[in-house]
Every structure is written in structure tokens, then in C-alpha cells.
Amino acid sequence: MRVHKLTFAALAVAAGLSLTACQNDDGTGQSDPSSASSASSSGGASDQGGGKDSGEQGTAAGTGSNENGEVDKCRTDELEVTAADRTIDGDGEGTVAVTLKNGGGRDCAISGHAGVDLKTSEGALSAKRSGEPADTHILKDGESTYFGVNYPINESGGSGVRITGLVVTPPNETKSVTLDWPGTGTLPVTDGSGSPVKVGPIGGIGQGG
């Protein structure tokens, strides 16, 4: 009986050593905690063992995608907004091109029409949408898109309405950016029947494009 007991004990020790060696060989000992943490931070990929799924979710997060795999909208604080005169000589109206450059370090989506207000000597003047269709644009980090602001040129010979600034609010945002007005300095006086200033959709600048 003593011989049998010693044999069983030896087998138990050998089995324990074998199990420890297996754990060290496949690397599950130390890597499990970090894998679990990474998977948890990427939305529960730990159920999949931290394989292909967790890698794909990491890529989505890096490119600005949300948990549904959709690219999040471009936010005002991520956009560098500039404006330049793009009027063509001989045209009956002026054109200002507004550039929106993505500097947020991630991809973002932008579509529709920006809000545009002119600061004038007579108060704020809101631009109307041009009615052109608007497509969705995905801006990678560092890429730009544009839209145009069209306005009547003052050829009345009078002083007109002096423009003192341009206020731009990116689509689906509430935070605005105030810029210097790069176009002609005045607008003709109107009868007040509607705004003479038009704003085009994101992705096109109209004349001078």
C-alpha cells in the first residue's frame, strides 16, 4: 500500500508541473489581464477573446467611428475655418469660399448647409440656403471641404450696407466661428423682402470654384 501511495503522489506532482508549463508556453498567464482590459475598453470584445473583433473596434475608434461603426460628425472645435474671395470678374454677384479643414486627429462626417451670418452696419444678416442638394462628406484628418456664400455686389453708387464680419456655424453644431469678411465691403440696400445672401451646400463653392 505504501508503494501505491507514493506513486499517486508522484503523479499528482508531475501533473501540476505539466499544467504550469502549458500555461507558460501559450502565454495566457500574464497576457490575460491586459487583454481583458483592452477588450473592455473597446466595448466588450472580451467575449471574443481579444482577436480580430477587438482589432477592428480599435481601428474604428481611431478613425472617429462610434459604437455603431458610423463616423461621428465634425465638431466646430475640430475644424479650421477660413474664408477667401472667389468672385469672378464680370459676374453679377460676388462669391466667398469658406474652407473647413479637419484638424481633430480623426475622421469625421459633415453634410448639409452651414449657418452663415454677415455682421453689418445694420445688424446681423442671415444667409438663406441655395436649395442645392447636399451630400455627406467624410473628412480624414487634415482634409478640407468647402462651401460658397453668394451675395449681390453693390453697384448702386451709394454707400450701401457695410459688412464688418462673417459668422460661420458648421452643420449640426451650435458653436460659431467669426471671421474677417474677404469679399466686397458693402451690400446694396434692399427693400427688406428677404436676405440677398445665399449659402451653398457643403462640398461646393459655386462661382470661382
PDB file of C-alpha atoms in Angstrom:
ATOM      1  CA  MET A   1       0.000   0.000   0.000  1.00  0.00           C
ATOM      2  CA  ARG A   2       2.854   2.420   0.734  1.00  0.00           C
ATOM      3  CA  VAL A   3       4.194   1.897  -2.777  1.00  0.00           C
ATOM      4  CA  HIS A   4       0.807   2.795  -4.302  1.00  0.00           C
ATOM      5  CA  LYS A   5       0.508   5.980  -2.181  1.00  0.00           C
ATOM      6  CA  LEU A   6       3.963   7.213  -3.263  1.00  0.00           C
ATOM      7  CA  THR A   7       3.115   6.542  -6.906  1.00  0.00           C
ATOM      8  CA  PHE A   8      -0.111   8.540  -6.727  1.00  0.00           C
ATOM      9  CA  ALA A   9       1.674  11.463  -5.054  1.00  0.00           C
ATOM     10  CA  ALA A  10       4.361  11.469  -7.725  1.00  0.00           C
ATOM     11  CA  LEU A  11       1.725  11.502 -10.455  1.00  0.00           C
ATOM     12  CA  ALA A  12      -0.055  14.449  -8.844  1.00  0.00           C
ATOM     13  CA  VAL A  13       3.167  16.472  -8.660  1.00  0.00           C
ATOM     14  CA  ALA A  14       4.011  15.660 -12.277  1.00  0.00           C
ATOM     15  CA  ALA A  15       0.529  16.705 -13.441  1.00  0.00           C
ATOM     16  CA  GLY A  16       0.845  20.026 -11.612  1.00  0.00           C
ATOM     17  CA  LEU A  17       4.202  20.760 -13.235  1.00  0.00           C
ATOM     18  CA  SER A  18       2.823  19.858 -16.642  1.00  0.00           C
ATOM     19  CA  LEU A  19      -0.137  22.250 -16.225  1.00  0.00           C
ATOM     20  CA  THR A  20       2.159  25.100 -15.179  1.00  0.00           C
ATOM     21  CA  ALA A  21       4.380  24.519 -18.172  1.00  0.00           C
ATOM     22  CA  CYS A  22       1.399  24.573 -20.527  1.00  0.00           C
ATOM     23  CA  GLN A  23       0.245  27.900 -19.138  1.00  0.00           C
ATOM     24  CA  ASN A  24       3.679  29.444 -19.611  1.00  0.00           C
ATOM     25  CA  ASP A  25       4.041  28.078 -23.135  1.00  0.00           C
ATOM     26  CA  ASP A  26       0.821  29.537 -24.553  1.00  0.00           C
ATOM     27  CA  GLY A  27       1.363  32.927 -22.859  1.00  0.00           C
ATOM     28  CA  THR A  28      -2.024  33.075 -21.136  1.00  0.00           C
ATOM     29  CA  GLY A  29      -0.594  33.734 -17.684  1.00  0.00           C
ATOM     30  CA  GLN A  30       0.466  37.378 -17.958  1.00  0.00           C
ATOM     31  CA  SER A  31      -1.390  38.404 -21.120  1.00  0.00           C
ATOM     32  CA  ASP A  32      -4.908  37.685 -19.834  1.00  0.00           C
ATOM     33  CA  PRO A  33      -5.265  40.797 -17.619  1.00  0.00           C
ATOM     34  CA  SER A  34      -4.105  43.199 -20.348  1.00  0.00           C
ATOM     35  CA  SER A  35      -6.268  41.515 -22.971  1.00  0.00           C
ATOM     36  CA  ALA A  36      -9.317  41.749 -20.735  1.00  0.00           C
ATOM     37  CA  SER A  37      -8.649  45.435 -20.056  1.00  0.00           C
ATOM     38  CA  SER A  38      -8.191  46.252 -23.733  1.00  0.00           C
ATOM     39  CA  ALA A  39     -11.288  44.357 -24.775  1.00  0.00           C
ATOM     40  CA  SER A  40     -13.346  46.004 -22.055  1.00  0.00           C
ATOM     41  CA  SER A  41     -12.303  49.475 -23.158  1.00  0.00           C
ATOM     42  CA  SER A  42     -13.282  48.713 -26.759  1.00  0.00           C
ATOM     43  CA  GLY A  43     -16.847  47.798 -25.965  1.00  0.00           C
ATOM     44  CA  GLY A  44     -16.953  44.260 -24.623  1.00  0.00           C
ATOM     45  CA  ALA A  45     -14.790  42.449 -27.157  1.00  0.00           C
ATOM     46  CA  SER A  46     -13.540  40.219 -24.343  1.00  0.00           C
ATOM     47  CA  ASP A  47     -16.360  37.838 -25.240  1.00  0.00           C
ATOM     48  CA  GLN A  48     -14.496  37.197 -28.474  1.00  0.00           C
ATOM     49  CA  GLY A  49     -11.143  36.561 -26.823  1.00  0.00           C
ATOM     50  CA  GLY A  50      -9.435  39.779 -27.956  1.00  0.00           C
ATOM     51  CA  GLY A  51      -8.914  38.523 -31.537  1.00  0.00           C
ATOM     52  CA  LYS A  52      -9.963  40.054 -34.827  1.00  0.00           C
ATOM     53  CA  ASP A  53     -13.018  41.775 -33.382  1.00  0.00           C
ATOM     54  CA  SER A  54     -11.073  43.779 -30.814  1.00  0.00           C
ATOM     55  CA  GLY A  55      -8.595  44.870 -33.506  1.00  0.00           C
ATOM     56  CA  GLU A  56     -11.386  46.095 -35.766  1.00  0.00           C
ATOM     57  CA  GLN A  57     -13.000  48.043 -32.941  1.00  0.00           C
ATOM     58  CA  GLY A  58      -9.674  49.669 -32.145  1.00  0.00           C
ATOM     59  CA  THR A  59      -9.344  50.814 -35.756  1.00  0.00           C
ATOM     60  CA  ALA A  60     -12.884  52.201 -35.736  1.00  0.00           C
ATOM     61  CA  ALA A  61     -12.205  54.199 -32.595  1.00  0.00           C
ATOM     62  CA  GLY A  62      -9.004  55.590 -34.125  1.00  0.00           C
ATOM     63  CA  THR A  63     -10.829  56.839 -37.201  1.00  0.00           C
ATOM     64  CA  GLY A  64     -13.620  58.555 -35.306  1.00  0.00           C
ATOM     65  CA  SER A  65     -16.271  55.854 -35.616  1.00  0.00           C
ATOM     66  CA  ASN A  66     -18.801  55.425 -32.844  1.00  0.00           C
ATOM     67  CA  GLU A  67     -20.028  52.162 -31.323  1.00  0.00           C
ATOM     68  CA  ASN A  68     -22.348  51.633 -34.304  1.00  0.00           C
ATOM     69  CA  GLY A  69     -19.476  51.819 -36.771  1.00  0.00           C
ATOM     70  CA  GLU A  70     -20.653  55.208 -38.063  1.00  0.00           C
ATOM     71  CA  VAL A  71     -18.273  58.149 -38.399  1.00  0.00           C
ATOM     72  CA  ASP A  72     -19.092  60.887 -35.887  1.00  0.00           C
ATOM     73  CA  LYS A  73     -19.922  64.392 -37.068  1.00  0.00           C
ATOM     74  CA  CYS A  74     -17.288  67.089 -37.423  1.00  0.00           C
ATOM     75  CA  ARG A  75     -17.341  69.458 -34.473  1.00  0.00           C
ATOM     76  CA  THR A  76     -16.574  73.158 -34.540  1.00  0.00           C
ATOM     77  CA  ASP A  77     -13.538  72.816 -32.256  1.00  0.00           C
ATOM     78  CA  GLU A  78     -12.003  70.273 -34.657  1.00  0.00           C
ATOM     79  CA  LEU A  79     -12.389  72.431 -37.764  1.00  0.00           C
ATOM     80  CA  GLU A  80     -10.084  75.158 -39.010  1.00  0.00           C
ATOM     81  CA  VAL A  81     -12.419  77.617 -40.742  1.00  0.00           C
ATOM     82  CA  THR A  82     -11.099  80.175 -43.247  1.00  0.00           C
ATOM     83  CA  ALA A  83     -12.683  82.326 -45.963  1.00  0.00           C
ATOM     84  CA  ALA A  84     -11.421  83.805 -49.244  1.00  0.00           C
ATOM     85  CA  ASP A  85     -12.850  85.904 -52.080  1.00  0.00           C
ATOM     86  CA  ARG A  86     -13.624  83.791 -55.179  1.00  0.00           C
ATOM     87  CA  THR A  87     -15.559  86.347 -57.208  1.00  0.00           C
ATOM     88  CA  ILE A  88     -15.152  86.131 -60.987  1.00  0.00           C
ATOM     89  CA  ASP A  89     -14.871  89.475 -62.776  1.00  0.00           C
ATOM     90  CA  GLY A  90     -17.980  90.252 -64.746  1.00  0.00           C
ATOM     91  CA  ASP A  91     -20.343  88.162 -62.630  1.00  0.00           C
ATOM     92  CA  GLY A  92     -23.437  89.837 -61.307  1.00  0.00           C
ATOM     93  CA  GLU A  93     -22.769  88.620 -57.762  1.00  0.00           C
ATOM     94  CA  GLY A  94     -19.822  88.021 -55.503  1.00  0.00           C
ATOM     95  CA  THR A  95     -18.623  84.689 -54.113  1.00  0.00           C
ATOM     96  CA  VAL A  96     -16.789  83.921 -50.900  1.00  0.00           C
ATOM     97  CA  ALA A  97     -15.438  80.391 -50.452  1.00  0.00           C
ATOM     98  CA  VAL A  98     -15.368  79.077 -46.885  1.00  0.00           C
ATOM     99  CA  THR A  99     -12.906  76.252 -46.186  1.00  0.00           C
ATOM    100  CA  LEU A 100     -13.453  73.731 -43.387  1.00  0.00           C
ATOM    101  CA  LYS A 101     -10.289  71.759 -42.595  1.00  0.00           C
ATOM    102  CA  ASN A 102     -10.408  68.747 -40.281  1.00  0.00           C
ATOM    103  CA  GLY A 103      -7.742  69.108 -37.605  1.00  0.00           C
ATOM    104  CA  GLY A 104      -9.314  66.871 -34.972  1.00  0.00           C
ATOM    105  CA  GLY A 105      -6.981  63.882 -35.355  1.00  0.00           C
ATOM    106  CA  ARG A 106      -9.801  61.581 -36.519  1.00  0.00           C
ATOM    107  CA  ASP A 107     -12.153  61.073 -39.436  1.00  0.00           C
ATOM    108  CA  CYS A 108     -15.421  62.993 -39.192  1.00  0.00           C
ATOM    109  CA  ALA A 109     -18.599  63.360 -41.218  1.00  0.00           C
ATOM    110  CA  ILE A 110     -20.065  66.635 -42.436  1.00  0.00           C
ATOM    111  CA  SER A 111     -23.122  67.329 -44.585  1.00  0.00           C
ATOM    112  CA  GLY A 112     -25.867  69.822 -45.273  1.00  0.00           C
ATOM    113  CA  HIS A 113     -25.546  73.585 -45.005  1.00  0.00           C
ATOM    114  CA  ALA A 114     -23.542  75.657 -42.573  1.00  0.00           C
ATOM    115  CA  GLY A 115     -25.179  78.556 -40.798  1.00  0.00           C
ATOM    116  CA  VAL A 116     -23.891  81.861 -42.160  1.00  0.00           C
ATOM    117  CA  ASP A 117     -24.495  85.353 -40.811  1.00  0.00           C
ATOM    118  CA  LEU A 118     -22.967  88.583 -42.013  1.00  0.00           C
ATOM    119  CA  LYS A 119     -22.207  91.218 -39.434  1.00  0.00           C
ATOM    120  CA  THR A 120     -23.196  94.539 -40.986  1.00  0.00           C
ATOM    121  CA  SER A 121     -23.608  98.172 -40.098  1.00  0.00           C
ATOM    122  CA  GLU A 122     -27.344  97.492 -39.980  1.00  0.00           C
ATOM    123  CA  GLY A 123     -27.100  94.410 -37.745  1.00  0.00           C
ATOM    124  CA  ALA A 124     -26.814  90.686 -38.399  1.00  0.00           C
ATOM    125  CA  LEU A 125     -27.933  89.375 -41.782  1.00  0.00           C
ATOM    126  CA  SER A 126     -28.605  85.621 -42.066  1.00  0.00           C
ATOM    127  CA  ALA A 127     -27.881  83.885 -45.377  1.00  0.00           C
ATOM    128  CA  LYS A 128     -30.530  81.683 -46.979  1.00  0.00           C
ATOM    129  CA  ARG A 129     -29.846  78.194 -48.316  1.00  0.00           C
ATOM    130  CA  SER A 130     -29.372  77.994 -52.050  1.00  0.00           C
ATOM    131  CA  GLY A 131     -31.634  74.959 -52.424  1.00  0.00           C
ATOM    132  CA  GLU A 132     -28.920  72.772 -53.964  1.00  0.00           C
ATOM    133  CA  PRO A 133     -28.764  69.123 -52.772  1.00  0.00           C
ATOM    134  CA  ALA A 134     -26.299  68.341 -50.002  1.00  0.00           C
ATOM    135  CA  ASP A 135     -24.220  65.156 -49.802  1.00  0.00           C
ATOM    136  CA  THR A 136     -22.395  63.689 -46.807  1.00  0.00           C
ATOM    137  CA  HIS A 137     -18.617  64.053 -46.867  1.00  0.00           C
ATOM    138  CA  ILE A 138     -16.143  62.053 -44.766  1.00  0.00           C
ATOM    139  CA  LEU A 139     -13.148  64.202 -43.894  1.00  0.00           C
ATOM    140  CA  LYS A 140      -9.973  62.405 -42.937  1.00  0.00           C
ATOM    141  CA  ASP A 141      -7.664  64.206 -40.557  1.00  0.00           C
ATOM    142  CA  GLY A 142      -6.026  67.056 -42.454  1.00  0.00           C
ATOM    143  CA  GLU A 143      -8.527  67.065 -45.335  1.00  0.00           C
ATOM    144  CA  SER A 144     -10.745  70.019 -46.281  1.00  0.00           C
ATOM    145  CA  THR A 145     -14.125  70.705 -47.788  1.00  0.00           C
ATOM    146  CA  TYR A 146     -15.755  73.934 -48.909  1.00  0.00           C
ATOM    147  CA  PHE A 147     -18.966  75.819 -49.407  1.00  0.00           C
ATOM    148  CA  GLY A 148     -19.832  79.073 -51.110  1.00  0.00           C
ATOM    149  CA  VAL A 149     -21.501  82.278 -49.968  1.00  0.00           C
ATOM    150  CA  ASN A 150     -23.033  84.312 -52.805  1.00  0.00           C
ATOM    151  CA  TYR A 151     -24.039  87.946 -52.381  1.00  0.00           C
ATOM    152  CA  PRO A 152     -25.076  90.874 -54.587  1.00  0.00           C
ATOM    153  CA  ILE A 153     -22.397  93.389 -55.489  1.00  0.00           C
ATOM    154  CA  ASN A 154     -23.209  96.981 -54.632  1.00  0.00           C
ATOM    155  CA  GLU A 155     -23.345  98.833 -57.942  1.00  0.00           C
ATOM    156  CA  SER A 156     -25.827 101.446 -56.813  1.00  0.00           C
ATOM    157  CA  GLY A 157     -23.269 104.159 -56.427  1.00  0.00           C
ATOM    158  CA  GLY A 158     -24.369 104.673 -52.822  1.00  0.00           C
ATOM    159  CA  SER A 159     -22.614 103.706 -49.652  1.00  0.00           C
ATOM    160  CA  GLY A 160     -24.773 100.599 -49.202  1.00  0.00           C
ATOM    161  CA  VAL A 161     -24.701  98.330 -46.141  1.00  0.00           C
ATOM    162  CA  ARG A 162     -21.199  97.905 -44.774  1.00  0.00           C
ATOM    163  CA  ILE A 163     -20.100  94.318 -43.945  1.00  0.00           C
ATOM    164  CA  THR A 164     -17.938  94.002 -40.841  1.00  0.00           C
ATOM    165  CA  GLY A 165     -17.594  90.239 -40.357  1.00  0.00           C
ATOM    166  CA  LEU A 166     -18.613  86.688 -41.280  1.00  0.00           C
ATOM    167  CA  VAL A 167     -20.034  84.250 -38.712  1.00  0.00           C
ATOM    168  CA  VAL A 168     -19.962  80.540 -39.639  1.00  0.00           C
ATOM    169  CA  THR A 169     -21.656  77.717 -37.735  1.00  0.00           C
ATOM    170  CA  PRO A 170     -20.746  74.233 -39.078  1.00  0.00           C
ATOM    171  CA  PRO A 171     -23.672  71.905 -39.891  1.00  0.00           C
ATOM    172  CA  ASN A 172     -25.384  70.322 -36.865  1.00  0.00           C
ATOM    173  CA  GLU A 173     -23.352  72.473 -34.484  1.00  0.00           C
ATOM    174  CA  THR A 174     -24.213  75.427 -32.247  1.00  0.00           C
ATOM    175  CA  LYS A 175     -20.723  76.876 -31.722  1.00  0.00           C
ATOM    176  CA  SER A 176     -19.773  79.535 -34.272  1.00  0.00           C
ATOM    177  CA  VAL A 177     -16.543  80.958 -35.675  1.00  0.00           C
ATOM    178  CA  THR A 178     -16.221  84.669 -36.525  1.00  0.00           C
ATOM    179  CA  LEU A 179     -14.007  85.594 -39.482  1.00  0.00           C
ATOM    180  CA  ASP A 180     -12.987  88.737 -41.322  1.00  0.00           C
ATOM    181  CA  TRP A 181     -15.127  89.320 -44.407  1.00  0.00           C
ATOM    182  CA  PRO A 182     -12.921  88.859 -47.513  1.00  0.00           C
ATOM    183  CA  GLY A 183     -15.451  89.997 -50.137  1.00  0.00           C
ATOM    184  CA  THR A 184     -16.674  93.369 -51.330  1.00  0.00           C
ATOM    185  CA  GLY A 185     -17.080  95.793 -48.450  1.00  0.00           C
ATOM    186  CA  THR A 186     -20.747  96.689 -48.900  1.00  0.00           C
ATOM    187  CA  LEU A 187     -24.099  95.241 -49.943  1.00  0.00           C
ATOM    188  CA  PRO A 188     -26.711  97.191 -51.866  1.00  0.00           C
ATOM    189  CA  VAL A 189     -29.611  98.500 -49.833  1.00  0.00           C
ATOM    190  CA  THR A 190     -32.654  96.238 -50.363  1.00  0.00           C
ATOM    191  CA  ASP A 191     -36.365  96.688 -49.825  1.00  0.00           C
ATOM    192  CA  GLY A 192     -36.264  94.215 -46.940  1.00  0.00           C
ATOM    193  CA  SER A 193     -38.250  91.489 -48.746  1.00  0.00           C
ATOM    194  CA  GLY A 194     -35.646  88.815 -47.958  1.00  0.00           C
ATOM    195  CA  SER A 195     -31.960  88.106 -47.493  1.00  0.00           C
ATOM    196  CA  PRO A 196     -29.933  88.744 -50.654  1.00  0.00           C
ATOM    197  CA  VAL A 197     -27.160  86.442 -49.389  1.00  0.00           C
ATOM    198  CA  LYS A 198     -27.203  82.720 -50.262  1.00  0.00           C
ATOM    199  CA  VAL A 199     -25.184  79.840 -48.813  1.00  0.00           C
ATOM    200  CA  GLY A 200     -24.480  76.680 -50.812  1.00  0.00           C
ATOM    201  CA  PRO A 201     -24.180  73.108 -49.519  1.00  0.00           C
ATOM    202  CA  ILE A 202     -21.017  71.601 -48.092  1.00  0.00           C
ATOM    203  CA  GLY A 203     -18.808  70.339 -50.916  1.00  0.00           C
ATOM    204  CA  GLY A 204     -19.285  73.102 -53.494  1.00  0.00           C
ATOM    205  CA  ILE A 205     -18.351  76.766 -53.747  1.00  0.00           C
ATOM    206  CA  GLY A 206     -20.318  77.820 -56.792  1.00  0.00           C
ATOM    207  CA  GLN A 207     -18.687  80.553 -58.850  1.00  0.00           C
ATOM    208  CA  GLY A 208     -14.946  80.740 -58.777  1.00  0.00           C
ATOM    209  CA  GLY A 209     -14.711  77.053 -57.751  1.00  0.00           C
TER     210      GLY A 209
END
